[in-house]
Tab-separated table of C-alpha atoms in Angstrom:
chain	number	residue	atom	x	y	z
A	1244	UNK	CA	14.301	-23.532	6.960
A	1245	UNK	CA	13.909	-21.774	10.333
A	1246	UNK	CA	12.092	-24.039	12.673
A	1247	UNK	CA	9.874	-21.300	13.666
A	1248	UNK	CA	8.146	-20.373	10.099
A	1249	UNK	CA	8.159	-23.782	8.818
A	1250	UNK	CA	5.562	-24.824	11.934
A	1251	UNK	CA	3.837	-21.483	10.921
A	1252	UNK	CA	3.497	-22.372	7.176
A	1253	UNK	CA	2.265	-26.127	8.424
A	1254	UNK	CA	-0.167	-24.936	10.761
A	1255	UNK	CA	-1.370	-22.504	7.326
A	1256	UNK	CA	-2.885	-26.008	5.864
A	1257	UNK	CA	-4.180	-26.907	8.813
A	1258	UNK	CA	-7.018	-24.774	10.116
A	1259	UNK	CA	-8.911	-22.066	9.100
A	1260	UNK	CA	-8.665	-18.848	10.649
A	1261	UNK	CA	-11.613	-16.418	11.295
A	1262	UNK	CA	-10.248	-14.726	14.373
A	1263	UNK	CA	-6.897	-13.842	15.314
A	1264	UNK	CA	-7.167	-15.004	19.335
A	1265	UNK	CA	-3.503	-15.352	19.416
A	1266	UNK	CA	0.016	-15.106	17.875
A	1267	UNK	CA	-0.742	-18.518	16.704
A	1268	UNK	CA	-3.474	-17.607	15.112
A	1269	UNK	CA	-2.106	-14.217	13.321
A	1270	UNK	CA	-0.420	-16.313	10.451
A	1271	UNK	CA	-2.956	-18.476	9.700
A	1272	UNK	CA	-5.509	-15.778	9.167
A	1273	UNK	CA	-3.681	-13.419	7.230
A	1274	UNK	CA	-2.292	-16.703	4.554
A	1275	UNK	CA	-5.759	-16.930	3.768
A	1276	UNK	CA	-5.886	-13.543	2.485
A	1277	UNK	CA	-5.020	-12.417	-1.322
A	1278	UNK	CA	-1.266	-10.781	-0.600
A	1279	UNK	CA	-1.812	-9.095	-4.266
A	1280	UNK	CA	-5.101	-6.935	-1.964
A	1281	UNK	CA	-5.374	-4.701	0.785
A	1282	UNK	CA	-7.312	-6.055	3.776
A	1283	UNK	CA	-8.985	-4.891	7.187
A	1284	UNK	CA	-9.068	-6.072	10.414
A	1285	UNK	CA	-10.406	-5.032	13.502
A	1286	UNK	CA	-10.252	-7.349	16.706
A	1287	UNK	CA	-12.907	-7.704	19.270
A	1288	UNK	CA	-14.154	-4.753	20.663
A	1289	UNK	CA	-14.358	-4.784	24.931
A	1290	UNK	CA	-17.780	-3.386	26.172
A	1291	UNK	CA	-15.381	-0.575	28.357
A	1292	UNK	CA	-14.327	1.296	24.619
A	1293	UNK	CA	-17.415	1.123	23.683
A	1294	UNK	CA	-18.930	2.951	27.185
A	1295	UNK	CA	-16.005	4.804	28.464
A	1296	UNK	CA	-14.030	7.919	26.323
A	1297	UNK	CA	-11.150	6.358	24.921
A	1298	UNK	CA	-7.670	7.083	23.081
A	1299	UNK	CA	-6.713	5.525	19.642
A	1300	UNK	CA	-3.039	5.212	18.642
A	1301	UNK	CA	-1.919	5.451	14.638
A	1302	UNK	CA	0.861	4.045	13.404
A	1303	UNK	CA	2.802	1.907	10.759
A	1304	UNK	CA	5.346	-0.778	10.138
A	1305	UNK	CA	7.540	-1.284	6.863
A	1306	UNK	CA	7.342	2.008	5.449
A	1307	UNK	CA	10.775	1.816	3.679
A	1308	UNK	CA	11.688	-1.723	2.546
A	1309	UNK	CA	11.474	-2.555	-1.227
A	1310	UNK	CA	9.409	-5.890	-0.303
A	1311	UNK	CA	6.440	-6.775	1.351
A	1312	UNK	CA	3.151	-4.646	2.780
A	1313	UNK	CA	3.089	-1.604	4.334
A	1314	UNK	CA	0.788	-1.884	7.099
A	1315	UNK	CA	-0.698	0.963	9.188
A	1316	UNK	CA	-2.131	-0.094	12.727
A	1317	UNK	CA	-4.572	1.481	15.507
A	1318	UNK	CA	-4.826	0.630	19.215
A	1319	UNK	CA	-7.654	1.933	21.869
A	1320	UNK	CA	-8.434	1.296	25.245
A	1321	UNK	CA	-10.087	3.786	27.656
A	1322	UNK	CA	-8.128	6.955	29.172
A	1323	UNK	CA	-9.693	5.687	32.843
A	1324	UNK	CA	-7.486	1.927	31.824
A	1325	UNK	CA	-4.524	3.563	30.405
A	1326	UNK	CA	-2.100	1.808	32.834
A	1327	UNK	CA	-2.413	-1.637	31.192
A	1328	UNK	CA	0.095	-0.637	28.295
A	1329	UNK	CA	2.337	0.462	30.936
A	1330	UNK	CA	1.635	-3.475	32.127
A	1331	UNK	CA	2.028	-4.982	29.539
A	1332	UNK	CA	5.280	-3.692	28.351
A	1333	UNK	CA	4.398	-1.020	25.572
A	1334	UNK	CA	7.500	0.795	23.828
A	1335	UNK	CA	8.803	1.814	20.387
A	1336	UNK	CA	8.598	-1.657	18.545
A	1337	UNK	CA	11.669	-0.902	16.783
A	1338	UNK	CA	13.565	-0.839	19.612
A	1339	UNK	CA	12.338	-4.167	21.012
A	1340	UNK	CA	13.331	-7.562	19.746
A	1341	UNK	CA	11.312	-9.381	17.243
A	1342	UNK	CA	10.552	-12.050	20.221
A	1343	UNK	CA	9.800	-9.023	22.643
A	1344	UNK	CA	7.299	-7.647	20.432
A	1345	UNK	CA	5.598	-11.174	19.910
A	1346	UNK	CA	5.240	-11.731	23.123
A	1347	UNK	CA	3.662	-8.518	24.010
A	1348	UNK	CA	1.188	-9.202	21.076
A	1349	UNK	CA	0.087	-12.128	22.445
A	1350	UNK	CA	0.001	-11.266	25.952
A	1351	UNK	CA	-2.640	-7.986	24.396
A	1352	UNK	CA	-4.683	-11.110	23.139
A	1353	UNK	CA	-4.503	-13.717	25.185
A	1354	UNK	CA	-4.865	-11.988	29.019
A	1355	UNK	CA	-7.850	-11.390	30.185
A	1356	UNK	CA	-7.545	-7.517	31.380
A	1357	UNK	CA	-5.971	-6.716	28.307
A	1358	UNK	CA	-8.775	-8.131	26.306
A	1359	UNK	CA	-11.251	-6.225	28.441
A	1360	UNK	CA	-10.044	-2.650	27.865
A	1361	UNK	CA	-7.694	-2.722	24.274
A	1362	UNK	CA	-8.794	-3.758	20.881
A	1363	UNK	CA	-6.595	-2.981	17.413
A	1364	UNK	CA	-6.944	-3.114	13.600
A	1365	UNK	CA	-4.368	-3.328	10.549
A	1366	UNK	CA	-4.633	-2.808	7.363
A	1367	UNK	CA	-1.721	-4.851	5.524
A	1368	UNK	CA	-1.207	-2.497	2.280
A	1369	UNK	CA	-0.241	-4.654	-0.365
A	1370	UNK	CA	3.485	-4.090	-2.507
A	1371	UNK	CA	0.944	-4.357	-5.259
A	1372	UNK	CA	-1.201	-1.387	-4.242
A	1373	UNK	CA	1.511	0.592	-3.560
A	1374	UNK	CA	3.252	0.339	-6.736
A	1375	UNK	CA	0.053	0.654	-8.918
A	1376	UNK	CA	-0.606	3.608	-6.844
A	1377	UNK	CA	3.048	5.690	-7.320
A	1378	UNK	CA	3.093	4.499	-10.810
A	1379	UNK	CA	-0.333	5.745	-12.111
A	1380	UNK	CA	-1.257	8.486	-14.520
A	1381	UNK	CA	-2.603	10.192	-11.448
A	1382	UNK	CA	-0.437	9.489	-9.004
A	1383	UNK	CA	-1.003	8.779	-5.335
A	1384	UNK	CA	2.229	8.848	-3.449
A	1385	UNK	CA	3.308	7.138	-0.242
A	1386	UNK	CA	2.260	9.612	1.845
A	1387	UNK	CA	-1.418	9.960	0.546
A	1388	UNK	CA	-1.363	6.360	0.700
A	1389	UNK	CA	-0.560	6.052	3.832
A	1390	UNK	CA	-2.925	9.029	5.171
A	1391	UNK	CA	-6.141	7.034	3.594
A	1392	UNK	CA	-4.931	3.894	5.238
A	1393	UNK	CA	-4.612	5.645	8.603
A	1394	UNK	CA	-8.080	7.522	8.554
A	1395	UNK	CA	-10.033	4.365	7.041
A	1396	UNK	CA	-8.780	2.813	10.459
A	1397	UNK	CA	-10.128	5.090	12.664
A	1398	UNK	CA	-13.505	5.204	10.576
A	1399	UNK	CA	-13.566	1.520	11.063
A	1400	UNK	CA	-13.513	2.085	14.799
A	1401	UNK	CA	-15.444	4.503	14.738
A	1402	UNK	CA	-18.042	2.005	13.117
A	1403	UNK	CA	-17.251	-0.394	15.010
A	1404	UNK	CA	-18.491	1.376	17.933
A	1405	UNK	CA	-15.419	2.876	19.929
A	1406	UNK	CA	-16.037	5.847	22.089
A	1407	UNK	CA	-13.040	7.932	20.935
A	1408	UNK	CA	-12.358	11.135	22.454
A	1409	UNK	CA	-8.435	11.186	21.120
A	1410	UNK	CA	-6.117	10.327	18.412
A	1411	UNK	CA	-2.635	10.650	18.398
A	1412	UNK	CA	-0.947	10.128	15.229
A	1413	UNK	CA	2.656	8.860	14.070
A	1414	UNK	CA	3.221	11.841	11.030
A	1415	UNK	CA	3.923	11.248	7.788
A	1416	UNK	CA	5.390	14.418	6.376
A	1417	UNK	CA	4.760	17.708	8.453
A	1418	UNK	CA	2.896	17.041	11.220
A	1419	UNK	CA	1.350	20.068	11.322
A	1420	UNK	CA	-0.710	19.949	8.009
A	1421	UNK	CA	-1.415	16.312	8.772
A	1422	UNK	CA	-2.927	17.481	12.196
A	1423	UNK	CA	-4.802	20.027	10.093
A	1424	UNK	CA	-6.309	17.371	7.744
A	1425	UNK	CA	-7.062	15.157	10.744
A	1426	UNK	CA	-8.966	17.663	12.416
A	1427	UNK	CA	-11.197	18.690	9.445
A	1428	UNK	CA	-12.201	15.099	9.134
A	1429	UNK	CA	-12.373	14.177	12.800
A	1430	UNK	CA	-13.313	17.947	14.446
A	1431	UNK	CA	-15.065	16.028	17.976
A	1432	UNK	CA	-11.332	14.514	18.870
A	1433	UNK	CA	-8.125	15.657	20.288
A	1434	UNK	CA	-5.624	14.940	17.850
A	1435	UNK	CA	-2.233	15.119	18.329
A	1436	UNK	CA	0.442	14.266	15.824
A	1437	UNK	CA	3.624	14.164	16.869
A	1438	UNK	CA	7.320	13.254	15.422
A	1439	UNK	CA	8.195	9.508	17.050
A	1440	UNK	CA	5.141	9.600	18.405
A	1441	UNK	CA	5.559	5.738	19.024
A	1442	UNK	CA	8.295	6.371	21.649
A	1443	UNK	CA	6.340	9.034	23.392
A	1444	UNK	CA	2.993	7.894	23.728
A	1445	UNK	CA	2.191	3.863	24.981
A	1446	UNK	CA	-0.952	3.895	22.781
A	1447	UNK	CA	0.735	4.671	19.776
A	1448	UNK	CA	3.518	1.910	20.750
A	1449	UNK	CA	0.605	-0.587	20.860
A	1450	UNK	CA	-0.825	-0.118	17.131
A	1451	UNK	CA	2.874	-0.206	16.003
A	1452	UNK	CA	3.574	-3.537	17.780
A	1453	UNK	CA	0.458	-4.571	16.426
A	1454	UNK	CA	1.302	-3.435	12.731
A	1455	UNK	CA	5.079	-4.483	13.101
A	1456	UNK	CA	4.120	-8.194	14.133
A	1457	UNK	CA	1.131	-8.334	11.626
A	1458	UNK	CA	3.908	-7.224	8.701
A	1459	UNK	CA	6.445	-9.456	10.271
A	1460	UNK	CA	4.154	-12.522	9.887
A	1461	UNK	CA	2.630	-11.710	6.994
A	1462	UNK	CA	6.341	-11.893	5.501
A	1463	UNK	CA	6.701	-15.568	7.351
A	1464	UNK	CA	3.453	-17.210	5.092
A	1465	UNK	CA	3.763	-14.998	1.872
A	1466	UNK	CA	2.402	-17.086	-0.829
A	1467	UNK	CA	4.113	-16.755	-4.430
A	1468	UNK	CA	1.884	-16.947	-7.219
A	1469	UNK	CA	4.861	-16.765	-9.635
A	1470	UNK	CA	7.086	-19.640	-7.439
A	1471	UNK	CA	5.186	-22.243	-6.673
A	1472	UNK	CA	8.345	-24.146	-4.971
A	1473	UNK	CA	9.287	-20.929	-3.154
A	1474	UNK	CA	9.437	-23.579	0.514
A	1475	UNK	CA	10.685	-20.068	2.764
A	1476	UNK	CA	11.866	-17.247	3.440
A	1477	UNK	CA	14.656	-16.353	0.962
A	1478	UNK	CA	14.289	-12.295	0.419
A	1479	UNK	CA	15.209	-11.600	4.067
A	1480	UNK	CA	14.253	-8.421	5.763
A	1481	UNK	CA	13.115	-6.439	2.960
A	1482	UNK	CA	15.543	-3.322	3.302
A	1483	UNK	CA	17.692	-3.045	0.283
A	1484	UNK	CA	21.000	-2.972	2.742
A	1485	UNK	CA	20.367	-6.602	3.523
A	1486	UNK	CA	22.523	-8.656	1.748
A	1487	UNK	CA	19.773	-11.612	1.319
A	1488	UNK	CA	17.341	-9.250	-0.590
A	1489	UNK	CA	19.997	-7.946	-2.567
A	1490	UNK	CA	20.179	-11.847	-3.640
A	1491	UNK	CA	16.876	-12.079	-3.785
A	1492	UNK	CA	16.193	-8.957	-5.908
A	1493	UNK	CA	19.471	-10.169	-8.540
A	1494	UNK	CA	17.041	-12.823	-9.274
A	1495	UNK	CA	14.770	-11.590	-12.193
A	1496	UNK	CA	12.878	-12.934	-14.812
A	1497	UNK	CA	14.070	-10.894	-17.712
A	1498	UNK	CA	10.512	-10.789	-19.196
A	1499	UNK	CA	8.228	-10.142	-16.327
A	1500	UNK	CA	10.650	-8.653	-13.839
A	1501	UNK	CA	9.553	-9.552	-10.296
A	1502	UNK	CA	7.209	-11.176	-8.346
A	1503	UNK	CA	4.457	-9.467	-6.531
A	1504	UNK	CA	6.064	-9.187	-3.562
A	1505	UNK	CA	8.622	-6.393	-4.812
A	1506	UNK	CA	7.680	-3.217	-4.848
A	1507	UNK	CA	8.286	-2.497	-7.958
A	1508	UNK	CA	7.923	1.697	-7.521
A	1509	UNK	CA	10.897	2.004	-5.705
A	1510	UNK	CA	13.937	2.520	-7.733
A	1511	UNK	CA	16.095	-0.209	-5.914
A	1512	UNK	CA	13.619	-2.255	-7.806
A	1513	UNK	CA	13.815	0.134	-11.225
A	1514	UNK	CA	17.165	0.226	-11.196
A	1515	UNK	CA	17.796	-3.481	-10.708
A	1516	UNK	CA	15.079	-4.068	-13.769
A	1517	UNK	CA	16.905	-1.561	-16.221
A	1518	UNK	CA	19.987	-3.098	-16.081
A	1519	UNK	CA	18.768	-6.864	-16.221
A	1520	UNK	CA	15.449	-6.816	-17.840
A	1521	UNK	CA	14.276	-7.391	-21.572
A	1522	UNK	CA	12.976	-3.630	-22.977
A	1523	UNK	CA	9.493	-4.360	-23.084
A	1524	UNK	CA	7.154	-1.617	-25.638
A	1525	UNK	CA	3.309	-1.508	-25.313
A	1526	UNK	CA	1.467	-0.798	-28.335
A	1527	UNK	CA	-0.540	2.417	-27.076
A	1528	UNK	CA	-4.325	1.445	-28.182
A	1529	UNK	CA	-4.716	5.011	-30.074
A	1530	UNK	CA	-1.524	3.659	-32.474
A	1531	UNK	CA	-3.339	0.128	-33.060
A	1532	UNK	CA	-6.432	1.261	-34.025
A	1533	UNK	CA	-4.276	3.358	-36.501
A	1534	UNK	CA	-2.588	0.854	-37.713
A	1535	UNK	CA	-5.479	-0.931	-38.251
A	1536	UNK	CA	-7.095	1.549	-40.503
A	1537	UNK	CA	-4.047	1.705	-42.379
A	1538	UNK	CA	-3.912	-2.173	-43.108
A	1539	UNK	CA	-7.380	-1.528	-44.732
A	1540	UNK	CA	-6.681	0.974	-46.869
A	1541	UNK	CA	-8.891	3.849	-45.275
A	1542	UNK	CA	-8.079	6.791	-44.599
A	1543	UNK	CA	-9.899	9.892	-43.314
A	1544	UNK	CA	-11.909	12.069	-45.710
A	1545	UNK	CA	-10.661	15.327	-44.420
A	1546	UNK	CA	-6.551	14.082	-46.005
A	1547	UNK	CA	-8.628	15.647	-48.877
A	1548	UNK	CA	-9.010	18.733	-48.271
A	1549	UNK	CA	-6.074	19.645	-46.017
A	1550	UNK	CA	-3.018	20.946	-47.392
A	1551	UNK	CA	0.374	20.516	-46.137
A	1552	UNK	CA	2.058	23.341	-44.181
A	1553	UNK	CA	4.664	23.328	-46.925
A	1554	UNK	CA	2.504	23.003	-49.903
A	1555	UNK	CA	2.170	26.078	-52.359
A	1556	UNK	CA	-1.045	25.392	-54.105
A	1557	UNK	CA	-1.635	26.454	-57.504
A	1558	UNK	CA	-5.572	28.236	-58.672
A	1559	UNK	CA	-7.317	26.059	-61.138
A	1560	UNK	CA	-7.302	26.783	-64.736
A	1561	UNK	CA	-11.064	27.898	-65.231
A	1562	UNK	CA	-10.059	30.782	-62.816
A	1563	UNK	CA	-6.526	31.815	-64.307
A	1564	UNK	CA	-8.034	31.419	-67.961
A	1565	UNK	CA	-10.621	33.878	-67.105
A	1566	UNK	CA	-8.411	36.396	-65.220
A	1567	UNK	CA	-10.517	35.811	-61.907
A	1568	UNK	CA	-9.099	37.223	-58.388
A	1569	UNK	CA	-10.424	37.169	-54.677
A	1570	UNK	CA	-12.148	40.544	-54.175
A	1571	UNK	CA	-12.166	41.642	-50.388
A	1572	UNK	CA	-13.373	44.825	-51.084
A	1573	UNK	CA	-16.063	46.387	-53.149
């Protein structure tokens, strides 16, 4: 086991985390969460945001693998302070190393004038949301997901207090209509939303390092509920081209399929279950209650006086006898 996310899981039983202060303290915190739920959080929020006109970055982290959370993730600090994420190293975290991008996390919590002009929030979307949500009657796809994740963090800082004056948004899908929608909600801010937005502006780099560690980690402590003796990390990075998921997703239980950590929407993860997998069929609750009649001998009164499409029904007697007809007219 890597050296790294076994002291992680051990420090897990440890303590318990109400604050992430830290890159310590990010794994701690989010094992105490349910990993089957979405959850919020929203850091400390400096005095300066909350005086001072500030700018709020959107964006996500783990978009396309079949395992793990999606998780969307804001950053603010005021437009007079925006040279601190030039300071402290801000760039397109998938183009920095996963060491890199820890480091600048914990640098944005640790030093003192990052603490007193940037705050953040994630939302970790669970694998279980998002397949309950793409496989629904009604479905929500990964885009509308991802749009209610992304404004439900910038009401939370709006809550929260934060002066924001603008947004500027990593798109999902056109990012002209999604500018559209963000402006009917949020018509007081300049919103821009851009294409790799993350590589153009540092503010949007910082909620993506924040949402790219905070996915990262939350990979390092994931609890299974359906392998207790599951010790570390043996699913890899998540994107079906790794050969360790591929493994890892191989592995099925041919009655229940896969553990919650697959996203089981995505049709790496259909695919795998179709070929592998028992055929499962649900009783639909209309056919049991059926069936139930049936067993009890009922059956409804109006059999009796509905006749079958093909059925050519003869008069009765009394009306033949008597040489009786249907008069229409008089």
């Amino acid at each position: 086991m890597d050296t790294k996310i076994k002291q992680e899981q051990e420090s897990v039983s440890d303590m318990k985390q109400s604050n992430i202060e830290s890159l310590e303290t990010l794994g701690p915190y989010i094992a105490e969460q349910d990993n089957s739920k979405n959850f919020v959080y929203v850091s400390n929020i400096p005095q300066l945001c909350k005086d001072e006109p500030c700018m709020l970055g959107v964006d996500e982290a783990g978009r396309g693998p079949v395992l793990g959370p999606m998780v969307y993730g804001i950053a603010f600090c005021p437009l007079s302070k925006k040279d601190i994420l030039k300071t402290l190293g801000f760039a397109d975290s998938k183009q920095l190393t996963e060491e890199k991008r820890d480091q600048i996390f914990d640098e944005m919590n640790r030093k003192d004038f990052a603490k007193e002009a940037l705050g953040w929030a994630v939302e970790p979307i669970s694998p279980n949301v998002i397949s309950m949500s793409m496989l629904r009657r009604t479905k929500h796809s990964l885009n509308e997901v991802s749009m209610d994740s992304a404004i439900g963090l910038i009401n939370a800082a709006i809550e929260a207090g934060v002066n924001i004056a603008e947004v500027y948004v990593d798109t999902v899908g056109p990012p002209e209509k999604y500018q559209a929608k963000l402006q009917a909600i949020f018509p007081k801010f300049k919103i821009t939303v851009a294409k790799k937005a993350d590589s153009t502006y540092p503010i949007v780099s910082a909620a993506s390092i924040a949402a790219k560690v905070t996915r990262d980690h939350a990979l390092k402590v994931w609890k299974f509920r359906e392998r207790s003796n599951e010790q570390e990390n043996s699913f890899g990075s998540g994107y079906p081209g790794d050969p360790t998921t591929k493994k890892f997703l191989g592995e099925i239980d041919l009655v229940f399929g896969f553990p919650r950590l697959v996203r089981f929407s995505w049709s790496t993860a259909g695919n795998a279950l179709e070929k592998k997998a028992y055929d499962m069929e649900v009783e639909d609750e209309g056919d049991a209650k059926d069936a139930q009649k049936a067993s009890y001998g009922s059956e409804k009164l109006s059999k009796y006086f509905a006749a079958s499409k093909n059925e050519n029904r003869k008069r009765h007697d009394y009306f033949r006898d008597r040489c009786l007809e249907h008069v229409t007219d008089i």
